[in-house]
Tab-separated table of C-alpha atoms in Angstrom:
chain	number	residue	atom	x	y	z
A	1	MET	CA	-56.836	-40.568	0.057
A	2	ALA	CA	-53.925	-40.280	2.442
A	3	PRO	CA	-53.359	-43.055	4.965
A	4	ARG	CA	-54.399	-42.351	8.525
A	5	SER	CA	-51.864	-42.311	11.333
A	6	PHE	CA	-51.947	-44.221	14.585
A	7	PHE	CA	-53.662	-41.320	16.379
A	8	GLY	CA	-56.285	-40.826	13.689
A	9	VAL	CA	-54.691	-37.630	12.295
A	10	GLU	CA	-53.690	-37.583	8.676
A	11	ASP	CA	-49.959	-37.409	7.989
A	12	PHE	CA	-49.057	-34.266	6.122
A	13	LEU	CA	-46.756	-34.810	3.190
A	14	ASP	CA	-44.764	-32.329	1.144
A	15	ASP	CA	-45.530	-31.425	-2.478
A	16	ASP	CA	-44.205	-34.583	-4.085
A	17	ASN	CA	-45.783	-36.773	-1.342
A	18	SER	CA	-42.466	-38.293	-0.381
A	19	ARG	CA	-41.571	-36.937	3.059
A	20	PRO	CA	-43.552	-36.070	6.182
A	21	TYR	CA	-43.936	-32.337	6.781
A	22	THR	CA	-41.528	-32.375	9.761
A	23	TYR	CA	-38.555	-33.188	7.555
A	24	GLN	CA	-36.616	-30.072	6.496
A	25	LYS	CA	-34.556	-30.082	3.365
A	26	GLY	CA	-31.030	-28.789	3.864
A	27	LYS	CA	-29.697	-26.141	1.534
A	28	LYS	CA	-27.615	-27.564	-1.238
A	29	SER	CA	-24.400	-25.801	-2.122
A	30	LYS	CA	-24.031	-24.466	-5.620
A	31	ASN	CA	-20.889	-26.503	-6.156
A	32	PRO	CA	-21.068	-29.678	-4.034
A	33	ASN	CA	-17.671	-30.923	-5.241
A	34	LYS	CA	-15.827	-27.818	-4.056
A	35	HIS	CA	-13.358	-28.578	-1.292
A	36	ILE	CA	-12.635	-25.898	1.302
A	37	SER	CA	-9.197	-26.334	2.804
A	38	PHE	CA	-8.408	-26.100	6.504
A	39	LYS	CA	-6.443	-22.909	5.897
A	40	GLN	CA	-9.412	-21.270	4.143
A	41	ARG	CA	-11.679	-22.152	7.053
A	42	THR	CA	-9.347	-20.964	9.816
A	43	ILE	CA	-7.392	-18.016	8.377
A	44	ALA	CA	-9.936	-15.463	9.617
A	45	TYR	CA	-9.413	-16.637	13.200
A	46	MET	CA	-5.651	-17.243	13.058
A	47	GLU	CA	-4.842	-13.865	11.514
A	48	PRO	CA	-7.841	-11.736	12.381
A	49	PHE	CA	-6.566	-8.301	11.319
A	50	THR	CA	-6.163	-7.240	7.697
A	51	LEU	CA	-4.530	-4.159	6.269
A	52	ASP	CA	-6.436	-2.226	3.633
A	53	VAL	CA	-4.552	0.454	1.691
A	54	PHE	CA	-6.241	2.841	-0.727
A	55	ILE	CA	-4.144	5.181	-2.850
A	56	SER	CA	-5.603	7.717	-5.246
A	57	LYS	CA	-4.086	10.648	-7.096
A	58	ARG	CA	-5.111	13.022	-4.296
A	59	PHE	CA	-4.736	11.128	-1.022
A	60	VAL	CA	-3.671	7.945	0.771
A	61	SER	CA	-5.654	6.047	3.404
A	62	ALA	CA	-5.015	2.822	5.283
A	63	SER	CA	-6.905	0.849	7.912
A	64	LEU	CA	-6.592	-2.271	10.025
A	65	THR	CA	-9.854	-4.238	10.051
A	66	HIS	CA	-10.933	-7.229	12.124
A	67	ARG	CA	-11.996	-9.952	9.678
A	68	VAL	CA	-14.628	-11.661	11.758
A	69	THR	CA	-16.458	-8.608	13.125
A	70	SER	CA	-15.586	-6.260	10.201
A	71	LYS	CA	-14.757	-3.455	12.631
A	72	GLN	CA	-11.983	-1.010	11.850
A	73	VAL	CA	-9.470	-1.010	14.675
A	74	ALA	CA	-7.149	1.732	13.402
A	75	VAL	CA	-7.537	4.216	10.551
A	76	ALA	CA	-5.173	6.807	9.077
A	77	GLY	CA	-5.485	8.969	6.009
A	78	THR	CA	-3.962	12.075	4.502
A	79	ASN	CA	-7.418	13.688	4.292
A	80	SER	CA	-7.644	14.206	8.053
A	81	LYS	CA	-7.019	17.741	9.288
A	82	ASP	CA	-4.126	16.978	11.640
A	83	ILE	CA	-2.120	15.192	8.928
A	84	LYS	CA	-3.035	17.595	6.087
A	85	ALA	CA	-1.298	20.530	7.739
A	86	VAL	CA	2.002	18.697	8.294
A	87	LEU	CA	2.476	17.121	4.860
A	88	ARG	CA	3.684	18.969	1.794
A	89	SER	CA	1.984	16.568	-0.606
A	90	ARG	CA	-0.848	14.184	0.292
A	91	SER	CA	-0.076	11.420	-2.189
A	92	ASP	CA	3.701	10.972	-2.457
A	93	ILE	CA	5.943	8.377	-0.802
A	94	PRO	CA	6.780	10.499	2.289
A	95	ALA	CA	3.013	10.805	2.858
A	96	CYS	CA	2.709	6.993	2.625
A	97	ILE	CA	5.486	6.579	5.180
A	98	ALA	CA	3.742	9.049	7.512
A	99	ILE	CA	0.442	7.166	7.152
A	100	GLY	CA	2.193	3.902	8.035
A	101	ARG	CA	3.775	5.477	11.122
A	102	ILE	CA	0.485	7.007	12.335
A	103	LEU	CA	-1.442	3.779	11.655
A	104	ALA	CA	1.149	1.813	13.640
A	105	GLU	CA	0.766	4.174	16.615
A	106	ARG	CA	-3.022	3.885	16.531
A	107	ALA	CA	-2.865	0.095	16.181
A	108	LYS	CA	-0.570	-0.171	19.202
A	109	GLU	CA	-3.065	1.894	21.212
A	110	ALA	CA	-5.714	-0.699	20.275
A	111	ASP	CA	-3.351	-3.588	21.228
A	112	VAL	CA	-2.956	-4.844	17.658
A	113	TYR	CA	0.572	-5.979	16.803
A	114	THR	CA	0.030	-8.313	13.842
A	115	GLY	CA	-1.872	-8.225	10.590
A	116	SER	CA	-1.952	-9.541	7.058
A	117	TYR	CA	-2.041	-7.838	3.693
A	118	THR	CA	-3.196	-9.301	0.386
A	119	PRO	CA	-2.919	-6.921	-2.565
A	120	ARG	CA	-5.964	-6.483	-4.753
A	121	ASP	CA	-5.876	-7.898	-8.269
A	122	ARG	CA	-5.054	-4.548	-9.836
A	123	ASP	CA	-2.426	-3.578	-7.234
A	124	LYS	CA	1.252	-4.359	-7.473
A	125	PHE	CA	3.255	-4.636	-4.264
A	126	GLU	CA	5.664	-1.829	-5.040
A	127	GLY	CA	6.077	1.909	-4.663
A	128	LYS	CA	3.542	3.611	-2.395
A	129	ILE	CA	1.833	0.454	-1.149
A	130	ARG	CA	5.173	-1.060	-0.243
A	131	ALA	CA	6.115	2.183	1.557
A	132	VAL	CA	2.992	1.984	3.765
A	133	VAL	CA	3.580	-1.686	4.626
A	134	GLN	CA	7.304	-1.191	5.242
A	135	SER	CA	6.577	1.797	7.489
A	136	LEU	CA	4.174	-0.336	9.541
A	137	ILE	CA	6.815	-3.047	9.885
A	138	ASP	CA	9.500	-0.513	10.868
A	139	ASN	CA	7.207	0.896	13.560
A	140	GLY	CA	6.565	-2.450	15.251
A	141	ILE	CA	3.499	-3.950	13.526
A	142	ASP	CA	4.148	-7.406	12.081
A	143	ILE	CA	2.490	-7.551	8.662
A	144	LYS	CA	2.440	-10.770	6.634
A	145	VAL	CA	2.186	-10.087	2.915
A	146	TYR	CA	0.458	-12.726	0.779
A	147	LEU	CA	1.431	-12.420	-2.869
A	148	ASP	CA	-0.230	-14.744	-5.351
């Protein structure tokens, strides 16, 4: 029999009869010893825009995305009709330079002048990817490149 409370109503206990029902257990992290640095916690707010570059055998596309809201601010790709007609090839280095120039113009229209780029694990920062980033820098967008 459970003890009666001051007001004559039985106290409700959880399954193991250790805590009153009003107590809520907090979620435990999977790795409680993991330390999250100040930089990891604040980087999304200090440098909110990231550059994403995708290069395939057939086309090149790049976008500037806001980290916190996940909204794309500026997008450019060689698959779009206006760029297709001008370029001779849609996947060579001159196409990458053109994508960087167009993306920089569209980013300036959206009042974005800085961004950061972290290459994916399989990507090397050379060739076509470097051409896109360098074209953005040459056209007035400050891109910080984080190489591991």
